[in-house]
Short mmCIF file of C-alpha atoms (C1' of nucleotides) in Angstrom, two decimals:
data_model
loop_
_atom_site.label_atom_id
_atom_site.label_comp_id
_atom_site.label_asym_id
_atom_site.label_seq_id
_atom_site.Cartn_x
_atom_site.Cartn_y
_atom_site.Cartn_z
CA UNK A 1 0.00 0.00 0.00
CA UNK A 2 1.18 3.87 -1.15
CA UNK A 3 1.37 5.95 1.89
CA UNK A 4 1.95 9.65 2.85
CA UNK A 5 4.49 8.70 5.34
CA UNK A 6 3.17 11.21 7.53
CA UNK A 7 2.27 11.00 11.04
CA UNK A 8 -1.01 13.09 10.59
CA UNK A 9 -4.82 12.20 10.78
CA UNK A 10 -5.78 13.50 7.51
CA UNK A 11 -2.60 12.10 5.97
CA UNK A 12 -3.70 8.28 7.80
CA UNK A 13 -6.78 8.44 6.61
CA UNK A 14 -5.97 9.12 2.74
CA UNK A 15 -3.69 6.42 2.69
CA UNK A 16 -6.83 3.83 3.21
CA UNK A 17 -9.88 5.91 1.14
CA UNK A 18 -7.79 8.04 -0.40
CA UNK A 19 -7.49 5.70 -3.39
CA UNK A 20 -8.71 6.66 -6.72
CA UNK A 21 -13.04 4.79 -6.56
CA UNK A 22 -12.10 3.65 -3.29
CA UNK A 23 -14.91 6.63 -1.47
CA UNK A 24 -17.09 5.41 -4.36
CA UNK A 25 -17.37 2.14 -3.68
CA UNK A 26 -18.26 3.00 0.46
CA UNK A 27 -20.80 5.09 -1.71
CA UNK A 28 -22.21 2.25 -3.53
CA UNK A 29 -22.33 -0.25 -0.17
CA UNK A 30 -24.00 2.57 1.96
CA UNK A 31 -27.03 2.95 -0.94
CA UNK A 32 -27.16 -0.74 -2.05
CA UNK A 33 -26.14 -2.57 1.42
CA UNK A 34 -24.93 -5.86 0.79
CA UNK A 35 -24.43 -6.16 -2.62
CA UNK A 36 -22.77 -8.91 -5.15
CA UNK A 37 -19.21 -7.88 -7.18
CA UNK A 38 -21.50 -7.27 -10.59
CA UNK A 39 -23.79 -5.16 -8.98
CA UNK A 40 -21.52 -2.97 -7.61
CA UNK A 41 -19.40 -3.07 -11.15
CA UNK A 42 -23.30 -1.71 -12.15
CA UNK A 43 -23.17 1.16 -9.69
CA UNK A 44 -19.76 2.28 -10.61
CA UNK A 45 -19.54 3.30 -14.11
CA UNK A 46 -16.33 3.43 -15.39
CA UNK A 47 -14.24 1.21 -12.89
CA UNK A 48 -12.54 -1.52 -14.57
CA UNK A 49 -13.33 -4.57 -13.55
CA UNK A 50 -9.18 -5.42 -12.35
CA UNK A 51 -9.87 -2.21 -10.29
CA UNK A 52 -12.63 -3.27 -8.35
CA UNK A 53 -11.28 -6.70 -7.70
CA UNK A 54 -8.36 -4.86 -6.63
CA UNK A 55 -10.12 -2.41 -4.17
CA UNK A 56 -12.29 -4.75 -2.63
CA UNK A 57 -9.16 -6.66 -1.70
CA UNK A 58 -7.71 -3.40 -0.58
CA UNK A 59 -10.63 -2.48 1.86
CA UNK A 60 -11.46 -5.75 3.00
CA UNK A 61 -8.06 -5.89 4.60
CA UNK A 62 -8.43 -2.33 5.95
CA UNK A 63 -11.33 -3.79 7.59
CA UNK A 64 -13.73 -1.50 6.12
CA UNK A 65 -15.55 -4.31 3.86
CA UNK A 66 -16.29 -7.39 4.47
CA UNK A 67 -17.57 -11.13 2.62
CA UNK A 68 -19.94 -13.27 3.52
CA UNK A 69 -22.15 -15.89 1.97
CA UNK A 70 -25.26 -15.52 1.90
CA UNK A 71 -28.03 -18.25 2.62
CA UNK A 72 -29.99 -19.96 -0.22
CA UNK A 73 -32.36 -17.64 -1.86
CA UNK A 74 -29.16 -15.49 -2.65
CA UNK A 75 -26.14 -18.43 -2.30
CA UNK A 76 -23.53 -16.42 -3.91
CA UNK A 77 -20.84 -14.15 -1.81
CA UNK A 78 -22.18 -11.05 -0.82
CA UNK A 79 -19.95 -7.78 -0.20
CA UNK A 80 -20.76 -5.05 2.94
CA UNK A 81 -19.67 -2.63 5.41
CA UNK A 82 -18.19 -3.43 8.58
CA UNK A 83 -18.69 -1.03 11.10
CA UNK A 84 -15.90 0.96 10.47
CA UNK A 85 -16.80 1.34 6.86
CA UNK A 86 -20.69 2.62 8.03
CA UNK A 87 -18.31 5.32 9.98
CA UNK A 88 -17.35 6.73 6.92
CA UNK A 89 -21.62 8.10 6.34
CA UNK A 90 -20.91 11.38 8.16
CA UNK A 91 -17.35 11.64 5.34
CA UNK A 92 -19.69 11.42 2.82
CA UNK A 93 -22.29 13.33 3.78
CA UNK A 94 -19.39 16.26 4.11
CA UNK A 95 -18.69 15.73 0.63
CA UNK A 96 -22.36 15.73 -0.77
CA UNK A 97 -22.05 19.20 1.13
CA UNK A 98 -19.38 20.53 -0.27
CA UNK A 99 -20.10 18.65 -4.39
CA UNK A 100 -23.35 19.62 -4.64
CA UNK A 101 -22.87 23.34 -6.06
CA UNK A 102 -20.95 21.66 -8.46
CA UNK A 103 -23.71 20.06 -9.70
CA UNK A 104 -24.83 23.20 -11.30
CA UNK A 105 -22.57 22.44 -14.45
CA UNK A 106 -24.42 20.66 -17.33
CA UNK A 107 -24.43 17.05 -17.50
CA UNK A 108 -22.53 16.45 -20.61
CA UNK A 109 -22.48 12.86 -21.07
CA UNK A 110 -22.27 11.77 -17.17
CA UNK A 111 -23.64 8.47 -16.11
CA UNK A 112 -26.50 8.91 -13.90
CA UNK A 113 -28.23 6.07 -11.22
CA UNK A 114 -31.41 7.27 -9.42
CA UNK A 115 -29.91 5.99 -5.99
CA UNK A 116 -27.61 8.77 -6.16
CA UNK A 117 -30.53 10.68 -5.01
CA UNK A 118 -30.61 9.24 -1.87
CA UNK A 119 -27.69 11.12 -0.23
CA UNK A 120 -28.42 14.35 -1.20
CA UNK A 121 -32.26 13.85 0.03
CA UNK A 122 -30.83 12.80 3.35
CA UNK A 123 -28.98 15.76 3.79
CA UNK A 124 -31.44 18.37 2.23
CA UNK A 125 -34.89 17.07 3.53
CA UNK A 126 -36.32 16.86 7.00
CA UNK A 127 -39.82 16.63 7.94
CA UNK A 128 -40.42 20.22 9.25
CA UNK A 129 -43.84 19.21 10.49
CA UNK A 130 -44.13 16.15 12.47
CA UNK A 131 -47.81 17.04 13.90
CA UNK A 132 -48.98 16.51 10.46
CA UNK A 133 -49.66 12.96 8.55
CA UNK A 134 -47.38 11.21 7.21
CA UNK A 135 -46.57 12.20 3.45
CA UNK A 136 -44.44 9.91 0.21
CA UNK A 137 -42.85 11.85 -2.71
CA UNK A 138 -41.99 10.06 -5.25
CA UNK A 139 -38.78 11.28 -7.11
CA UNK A 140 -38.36 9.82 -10.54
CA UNK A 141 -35.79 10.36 -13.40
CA UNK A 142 -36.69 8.21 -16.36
CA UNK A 143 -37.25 4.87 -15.07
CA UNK A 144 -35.48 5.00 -11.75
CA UNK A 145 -37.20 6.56 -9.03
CA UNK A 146 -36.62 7.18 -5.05
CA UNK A 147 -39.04 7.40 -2.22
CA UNK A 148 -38.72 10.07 0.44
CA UNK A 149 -41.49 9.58 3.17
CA UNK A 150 -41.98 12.02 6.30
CA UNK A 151 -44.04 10.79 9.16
CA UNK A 152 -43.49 11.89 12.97
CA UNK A 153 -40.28 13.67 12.39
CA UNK A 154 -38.53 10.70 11.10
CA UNK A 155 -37.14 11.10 7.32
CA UNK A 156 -36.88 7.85 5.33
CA UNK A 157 -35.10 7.81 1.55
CA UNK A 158 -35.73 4.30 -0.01
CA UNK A 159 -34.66 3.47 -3.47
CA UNK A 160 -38.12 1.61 -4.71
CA UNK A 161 -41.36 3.39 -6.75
CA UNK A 162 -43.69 4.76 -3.88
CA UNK A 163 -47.28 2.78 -3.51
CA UNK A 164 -49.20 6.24 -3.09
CA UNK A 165 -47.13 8.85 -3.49
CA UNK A 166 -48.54 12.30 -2.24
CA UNK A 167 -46.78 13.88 -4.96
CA UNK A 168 -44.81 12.63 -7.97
CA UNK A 169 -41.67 14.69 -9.34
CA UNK A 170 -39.97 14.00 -12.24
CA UNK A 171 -37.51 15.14 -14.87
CA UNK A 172 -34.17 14.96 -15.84
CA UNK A 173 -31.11 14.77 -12.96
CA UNK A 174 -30.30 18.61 -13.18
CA UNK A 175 -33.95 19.71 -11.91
CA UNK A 176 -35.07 16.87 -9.57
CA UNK A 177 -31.34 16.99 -7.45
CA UNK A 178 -31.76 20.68 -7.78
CA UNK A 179 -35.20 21.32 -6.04
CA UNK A 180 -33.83 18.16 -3.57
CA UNK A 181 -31.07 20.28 -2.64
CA UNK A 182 -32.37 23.62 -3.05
CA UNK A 183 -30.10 25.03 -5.19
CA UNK A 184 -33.27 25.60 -7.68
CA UNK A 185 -36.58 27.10 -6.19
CA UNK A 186 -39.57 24.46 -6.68
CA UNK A 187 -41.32 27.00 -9.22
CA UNK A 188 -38.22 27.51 -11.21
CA UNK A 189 -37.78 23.85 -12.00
CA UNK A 190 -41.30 23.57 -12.78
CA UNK A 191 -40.72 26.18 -15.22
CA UNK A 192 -37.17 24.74 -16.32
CA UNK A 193 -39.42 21.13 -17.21
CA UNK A 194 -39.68 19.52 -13.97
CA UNK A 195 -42.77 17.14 -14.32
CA UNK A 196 -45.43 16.93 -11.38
CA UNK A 197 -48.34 14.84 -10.16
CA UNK A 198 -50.04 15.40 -6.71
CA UNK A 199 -49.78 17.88 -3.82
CA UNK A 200 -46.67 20.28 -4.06
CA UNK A 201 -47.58 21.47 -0.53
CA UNK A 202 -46.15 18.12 0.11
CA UNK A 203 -42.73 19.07 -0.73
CA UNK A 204 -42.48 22.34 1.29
CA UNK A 205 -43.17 20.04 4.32
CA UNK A 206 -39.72 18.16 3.64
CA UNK A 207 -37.61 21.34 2.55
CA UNK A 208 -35.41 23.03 5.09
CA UNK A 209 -35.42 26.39 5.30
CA UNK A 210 -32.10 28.03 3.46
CA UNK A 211 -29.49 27.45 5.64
CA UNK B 1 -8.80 16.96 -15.47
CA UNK B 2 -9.76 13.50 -15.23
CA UNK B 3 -12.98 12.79 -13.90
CA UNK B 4 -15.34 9.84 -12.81
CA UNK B 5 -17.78 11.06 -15.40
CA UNK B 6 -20.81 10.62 -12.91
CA UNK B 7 -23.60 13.20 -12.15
CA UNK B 8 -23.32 12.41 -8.76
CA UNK B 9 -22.35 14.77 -5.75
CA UNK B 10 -19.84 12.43 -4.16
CA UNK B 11 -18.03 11.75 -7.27
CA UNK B 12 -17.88 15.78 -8.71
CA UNK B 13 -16.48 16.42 -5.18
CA UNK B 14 -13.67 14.02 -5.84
CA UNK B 15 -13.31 14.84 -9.58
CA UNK B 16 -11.71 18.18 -7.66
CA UNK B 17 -10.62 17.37 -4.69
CA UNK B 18 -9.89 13.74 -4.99
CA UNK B 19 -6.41 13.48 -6.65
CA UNK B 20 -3.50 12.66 -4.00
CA UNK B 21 -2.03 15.59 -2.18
CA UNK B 22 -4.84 17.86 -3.04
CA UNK B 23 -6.45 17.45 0.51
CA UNK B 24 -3.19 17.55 2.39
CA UNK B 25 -2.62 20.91 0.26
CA UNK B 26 -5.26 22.15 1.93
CA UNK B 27 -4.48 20.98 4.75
CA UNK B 28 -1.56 22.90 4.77
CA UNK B 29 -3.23 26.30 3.81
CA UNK B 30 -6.04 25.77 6.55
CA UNK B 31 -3.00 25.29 9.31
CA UNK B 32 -0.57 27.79 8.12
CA UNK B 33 -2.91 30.40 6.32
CA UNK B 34 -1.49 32.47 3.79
CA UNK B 35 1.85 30.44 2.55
CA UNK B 36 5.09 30.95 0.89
CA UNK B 37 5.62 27.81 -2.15
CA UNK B 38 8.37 26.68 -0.57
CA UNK B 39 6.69 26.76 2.86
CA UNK B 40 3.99 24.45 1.52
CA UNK B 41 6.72 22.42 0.00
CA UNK B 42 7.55 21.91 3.71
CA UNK B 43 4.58 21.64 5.28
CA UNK B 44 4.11 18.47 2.81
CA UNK B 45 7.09 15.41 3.46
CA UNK B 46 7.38 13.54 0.54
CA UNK B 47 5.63 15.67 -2.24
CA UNK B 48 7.65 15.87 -5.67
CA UNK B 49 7.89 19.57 -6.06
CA UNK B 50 6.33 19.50 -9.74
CA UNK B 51 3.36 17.66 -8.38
CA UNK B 52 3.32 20.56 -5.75
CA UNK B 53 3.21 23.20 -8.75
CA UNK B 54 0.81 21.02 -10.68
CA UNK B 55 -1.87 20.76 -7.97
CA UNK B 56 -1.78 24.16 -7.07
CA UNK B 57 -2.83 25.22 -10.34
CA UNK B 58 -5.36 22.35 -10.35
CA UNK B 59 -6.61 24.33 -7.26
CA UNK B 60 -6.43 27.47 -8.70
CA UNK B 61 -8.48 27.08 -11.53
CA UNK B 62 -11.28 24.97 -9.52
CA UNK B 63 -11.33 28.13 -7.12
CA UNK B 64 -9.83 26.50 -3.74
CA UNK B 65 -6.61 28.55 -3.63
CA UNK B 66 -5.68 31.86 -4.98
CA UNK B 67 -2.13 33.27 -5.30
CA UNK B 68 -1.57 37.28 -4.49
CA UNK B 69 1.11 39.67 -4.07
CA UNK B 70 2.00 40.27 -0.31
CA UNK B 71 2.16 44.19 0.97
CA UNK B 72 6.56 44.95 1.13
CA UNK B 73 7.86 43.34 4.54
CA UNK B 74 6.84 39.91 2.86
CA UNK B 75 7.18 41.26 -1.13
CA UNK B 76 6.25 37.67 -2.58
CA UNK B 77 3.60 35.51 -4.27
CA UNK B 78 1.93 34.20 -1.40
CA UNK B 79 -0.91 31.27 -1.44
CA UNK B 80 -4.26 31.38 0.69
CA UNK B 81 -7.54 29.60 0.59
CA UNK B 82 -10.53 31.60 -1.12
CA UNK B 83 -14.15 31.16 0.66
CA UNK B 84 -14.89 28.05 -1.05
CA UNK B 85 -11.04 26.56 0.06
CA UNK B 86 -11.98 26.73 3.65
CA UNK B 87 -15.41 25.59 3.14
CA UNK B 88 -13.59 22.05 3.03
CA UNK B 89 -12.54 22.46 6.80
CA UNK B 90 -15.77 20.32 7.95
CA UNK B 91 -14.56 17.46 5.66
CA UNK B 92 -11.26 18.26 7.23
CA UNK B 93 -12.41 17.22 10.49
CA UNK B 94 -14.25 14.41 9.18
CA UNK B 95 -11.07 13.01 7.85
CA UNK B 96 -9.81 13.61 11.25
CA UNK B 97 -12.47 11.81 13.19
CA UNK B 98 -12.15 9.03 10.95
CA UNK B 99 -8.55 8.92 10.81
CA UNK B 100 -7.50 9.32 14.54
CA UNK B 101 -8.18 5.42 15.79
CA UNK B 102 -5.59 4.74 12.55
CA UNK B 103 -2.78 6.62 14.52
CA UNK B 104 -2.26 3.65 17.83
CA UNK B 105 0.37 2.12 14.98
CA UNK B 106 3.74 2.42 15.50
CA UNK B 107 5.24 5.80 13.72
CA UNK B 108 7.83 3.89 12.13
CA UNK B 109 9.51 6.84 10.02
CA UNK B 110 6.99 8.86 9.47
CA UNK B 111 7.29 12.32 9.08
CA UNK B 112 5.75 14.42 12.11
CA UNK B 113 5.20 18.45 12.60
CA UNK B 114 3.52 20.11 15.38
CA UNK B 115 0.73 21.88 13.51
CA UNK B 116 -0.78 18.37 12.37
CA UNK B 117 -1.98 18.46 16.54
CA UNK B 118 -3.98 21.55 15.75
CA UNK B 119 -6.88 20.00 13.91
CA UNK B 120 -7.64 17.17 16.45
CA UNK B 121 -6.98 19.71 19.24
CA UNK B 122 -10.11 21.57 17.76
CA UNK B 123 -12.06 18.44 17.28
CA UNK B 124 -11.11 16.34 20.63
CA UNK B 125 -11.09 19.77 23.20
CA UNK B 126 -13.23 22.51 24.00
CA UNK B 127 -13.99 24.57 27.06
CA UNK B 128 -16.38 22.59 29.67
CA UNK B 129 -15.95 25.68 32.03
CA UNK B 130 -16.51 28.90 30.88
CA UNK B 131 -17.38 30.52 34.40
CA UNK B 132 -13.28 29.73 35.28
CA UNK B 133 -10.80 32.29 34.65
CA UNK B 134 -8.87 31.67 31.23
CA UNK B 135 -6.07 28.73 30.97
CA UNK B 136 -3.44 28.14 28.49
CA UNK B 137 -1.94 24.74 27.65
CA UNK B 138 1.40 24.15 25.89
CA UNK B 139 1.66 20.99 23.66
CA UNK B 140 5.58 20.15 23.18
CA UNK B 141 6.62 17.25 20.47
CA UNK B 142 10.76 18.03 20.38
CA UNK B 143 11.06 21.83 19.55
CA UNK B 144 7.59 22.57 18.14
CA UNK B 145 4.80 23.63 19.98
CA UNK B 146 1.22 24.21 19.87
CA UNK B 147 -0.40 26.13 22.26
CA UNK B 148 -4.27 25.67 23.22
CA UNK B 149 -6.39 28.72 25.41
CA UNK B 150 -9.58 27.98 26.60
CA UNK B 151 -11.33 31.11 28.22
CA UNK B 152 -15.25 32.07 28.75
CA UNK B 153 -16.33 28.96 26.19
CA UNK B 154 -14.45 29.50 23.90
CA UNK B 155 -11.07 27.32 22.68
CA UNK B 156 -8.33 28.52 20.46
CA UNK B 157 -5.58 26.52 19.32
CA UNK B 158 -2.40 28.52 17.84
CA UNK B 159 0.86 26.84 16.35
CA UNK B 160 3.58 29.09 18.51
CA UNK B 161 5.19 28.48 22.05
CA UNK B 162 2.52 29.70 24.97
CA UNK B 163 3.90 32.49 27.30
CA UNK B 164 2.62 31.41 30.53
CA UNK B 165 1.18 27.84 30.46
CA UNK B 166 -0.68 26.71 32.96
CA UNK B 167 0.51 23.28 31.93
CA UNK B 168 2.73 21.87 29.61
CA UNK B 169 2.90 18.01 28.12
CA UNK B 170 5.78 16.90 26.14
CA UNK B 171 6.46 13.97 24.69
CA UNK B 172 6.58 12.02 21.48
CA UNK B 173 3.81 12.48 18.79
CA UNK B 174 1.88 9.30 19.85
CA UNK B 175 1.47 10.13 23.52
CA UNK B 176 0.48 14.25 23.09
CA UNK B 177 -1.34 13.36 20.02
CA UNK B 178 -3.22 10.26 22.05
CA UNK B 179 -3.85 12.14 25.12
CA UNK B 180 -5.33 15.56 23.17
CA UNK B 181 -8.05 12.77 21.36
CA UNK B 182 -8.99 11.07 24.45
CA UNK B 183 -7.44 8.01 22.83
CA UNK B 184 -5.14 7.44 25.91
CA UNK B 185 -6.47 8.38 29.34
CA UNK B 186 -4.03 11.34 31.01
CA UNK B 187 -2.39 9.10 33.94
CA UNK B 188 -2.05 6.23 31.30
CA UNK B 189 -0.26 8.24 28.80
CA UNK B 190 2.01 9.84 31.67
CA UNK B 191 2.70 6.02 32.77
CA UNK B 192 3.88 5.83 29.34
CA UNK B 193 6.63 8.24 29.41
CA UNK B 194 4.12 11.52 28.82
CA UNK B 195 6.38 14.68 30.65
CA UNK B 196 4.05 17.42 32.11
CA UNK B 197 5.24 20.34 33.91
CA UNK B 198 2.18 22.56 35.74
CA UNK B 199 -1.11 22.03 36.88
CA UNK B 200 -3.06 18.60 35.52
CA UNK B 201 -5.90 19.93 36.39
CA UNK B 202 -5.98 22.68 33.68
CA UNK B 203 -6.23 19.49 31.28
CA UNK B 204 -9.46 18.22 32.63
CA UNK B 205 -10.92 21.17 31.70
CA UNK B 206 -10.72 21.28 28.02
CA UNK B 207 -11.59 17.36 27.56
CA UNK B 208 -15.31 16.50 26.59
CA UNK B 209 -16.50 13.38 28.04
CA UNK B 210 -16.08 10.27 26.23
CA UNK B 211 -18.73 10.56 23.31
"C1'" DC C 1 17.20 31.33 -2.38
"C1'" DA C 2 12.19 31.01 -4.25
"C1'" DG C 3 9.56 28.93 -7.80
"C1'" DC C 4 9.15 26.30 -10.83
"C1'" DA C 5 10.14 22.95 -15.59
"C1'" DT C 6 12.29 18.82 -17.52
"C1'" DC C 7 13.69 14.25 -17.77
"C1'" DC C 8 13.49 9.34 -16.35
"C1'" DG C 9 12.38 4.84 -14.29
"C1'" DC C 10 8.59 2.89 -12.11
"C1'" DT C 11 3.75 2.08 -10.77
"C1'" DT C 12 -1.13 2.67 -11.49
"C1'" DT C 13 -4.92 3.08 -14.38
"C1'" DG C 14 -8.33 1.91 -17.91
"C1'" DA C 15 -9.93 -0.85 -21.76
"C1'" DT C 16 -10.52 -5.20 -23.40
"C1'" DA C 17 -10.28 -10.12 -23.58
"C1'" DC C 18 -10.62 -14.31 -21.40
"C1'" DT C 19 -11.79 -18.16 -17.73
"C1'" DG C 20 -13.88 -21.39 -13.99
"C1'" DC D 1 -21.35 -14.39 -11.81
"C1'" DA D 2 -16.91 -13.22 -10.24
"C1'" DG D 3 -13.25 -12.41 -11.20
"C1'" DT D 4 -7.87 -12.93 -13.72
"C1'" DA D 5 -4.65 -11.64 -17.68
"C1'" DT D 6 -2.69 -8.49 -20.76
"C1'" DC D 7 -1.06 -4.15 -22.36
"C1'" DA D 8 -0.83 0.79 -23.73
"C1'" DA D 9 -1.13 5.18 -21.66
"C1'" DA D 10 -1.12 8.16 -17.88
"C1'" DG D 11 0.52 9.45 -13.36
"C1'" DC D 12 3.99 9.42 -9.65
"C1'" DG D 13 8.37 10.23 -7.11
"C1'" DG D 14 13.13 11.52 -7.34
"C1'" DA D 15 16.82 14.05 -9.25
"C1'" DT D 16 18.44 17.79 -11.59
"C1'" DG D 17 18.48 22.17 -14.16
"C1'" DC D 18 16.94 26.73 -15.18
"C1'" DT D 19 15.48 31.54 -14.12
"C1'" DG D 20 14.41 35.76 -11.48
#
DNA sequence: CAGCATCCGCTTTGATACTG
DNA sequence: CAGTATCAAAGCGGATGCTG
């Protein structure tokens, strides 16, 4: 293993995540959970196969992922986060803070996975009124969508189509992480192309006031 | 730039920030402010100094570091974080938190300097009695020192000798940096060969209870 | 000396092909 | 499905050289 050589926190750290798609793959095992080696060669466009093999190896001895196999309906080897890997959320979270004005730039010809939503929401979205019923918004981007549901306080982001979503928004990744996050006022989307279906008072109950 | 190529917060973080040294750059500017090149280039063991040149345009251009001319007693290009630099200092400390258990390990040959105690100082300490007068804490590893003040709440760590310390622990970089996290209990770390010259007490203060 | 740029041997990455 | 094998290209670390 490439180290910094340096007797320093930061510097420690780096030396085990620090590794080019090494914070991508945490990424992937946080959304997913357990997940088989294809799906997460699915959730990470553009690693190389070699790469992942190689990375998995990597963390597993850092003890930040572990094997297991997993009993018959599944019977294959599974891949997840030990504790110490499910340490690294609040990391993450940090750097969903600090990306997400950089989502602002067009999308070019990025790959794009609905579950990718689900940080973001986390960190953006609260229930702001926990007297009220519970509520399910349905966020959709072609044929992936996410499920954000507010009830007593408690925020819940699932990756699955809601059953009876409150309200339904859709469109392409630009608008639907943008009113997530904020960055774009609900009404500007909606002007931009953002598709909706339901009760928009819905969303106003998730959406933190501007920090 | 290369870049993961995914609309995705976590990833467009990393597309900037994610390329070694870059964090330990800033680092470096967070803990020093305002730098001399060179001065980075010692702030940062084992950095090649073209990488050092590379990355800091890198940074330039994404809008983490500027360079400016300093007023006459300095009369050089000098390097400083802009707004959006030390916006990373949350993810700092996240690296930090993460990264502390990582340091028990032997130090082998790493490299070690003083200011890398600053940021877990700020994380691991803080005032738990404001209502007592002010007191001032020296933190020797060989010649460099770090000096920590806690007064009416509020704690300030500074990388310079303290005048009149109420205490002062010296030591190697394990035992000052294991005792300022918490990771090694006071009397256990002085068992270990921690020196301390002044009131104990004035230690107590500034540690939070075990979280 | 401060602030780089150049060259060079080595390692890592990324794309593809192949295997149990 | 879960990787290994191969290989060209890019990146890294170290040394050295150039310029104000």
């Amino acid at each position: 293993m490439r180290t910094y050589g340096q007797y320093c926190a930061v510097a420690k750290a780096l030396d085990v995540i620090g590794d080019r798609w090494n914070l991508l793959i945490v990424r992937e095992l946080l959304l997913r959970g357990p997940s088989r080696y294809t799906d997460l060669l699915g959730g990470l466009p553009g690693i190389a196969t070699n790469l992942l093999a190689d990375r998995l190896r990597q963390l597993e001895q850092a003890g930040i992922v572990e094997r297991y196999d997993a009993p018959p309906p599944v019977a294959t080897t599974l891949l997840r986060l030990t504790p110490r890997g499910e340490a690294l959320r609040p990391l993450l979270l940090e750097l969903v803070r600090w990306g997400v004005p950089l989502m602002v730039e067009e999308v070019e010809d990025d790959a794009f996975l609905g579950e990718w939503l689900t940080l973001p929401a986390e960190l953006y979205l609260s229930d702001q009124r926990p007297d009220q019923p519970p509520v399910s918004i349905e966020l959709r981007v072609g044929d992936e969508a996410v499920t954000v549901e507010a009830a007593g306080g408690e925020l819940r982001v699932a990756q699955r189509p809601a059953e009876n979503p409150d309200l339904t928004l859709s469109g392409p990744p630009r608008l639907v992480l943008g009113t997530v996050t904020g960055m774009l006022p609900l009404q500007r989307a909606i002007e931009l192309g953002l598709q909706h279906e339901g009760d928009l008072a819905a969303f106003e109950r998730l959406q933190a006031p501007a920090p």
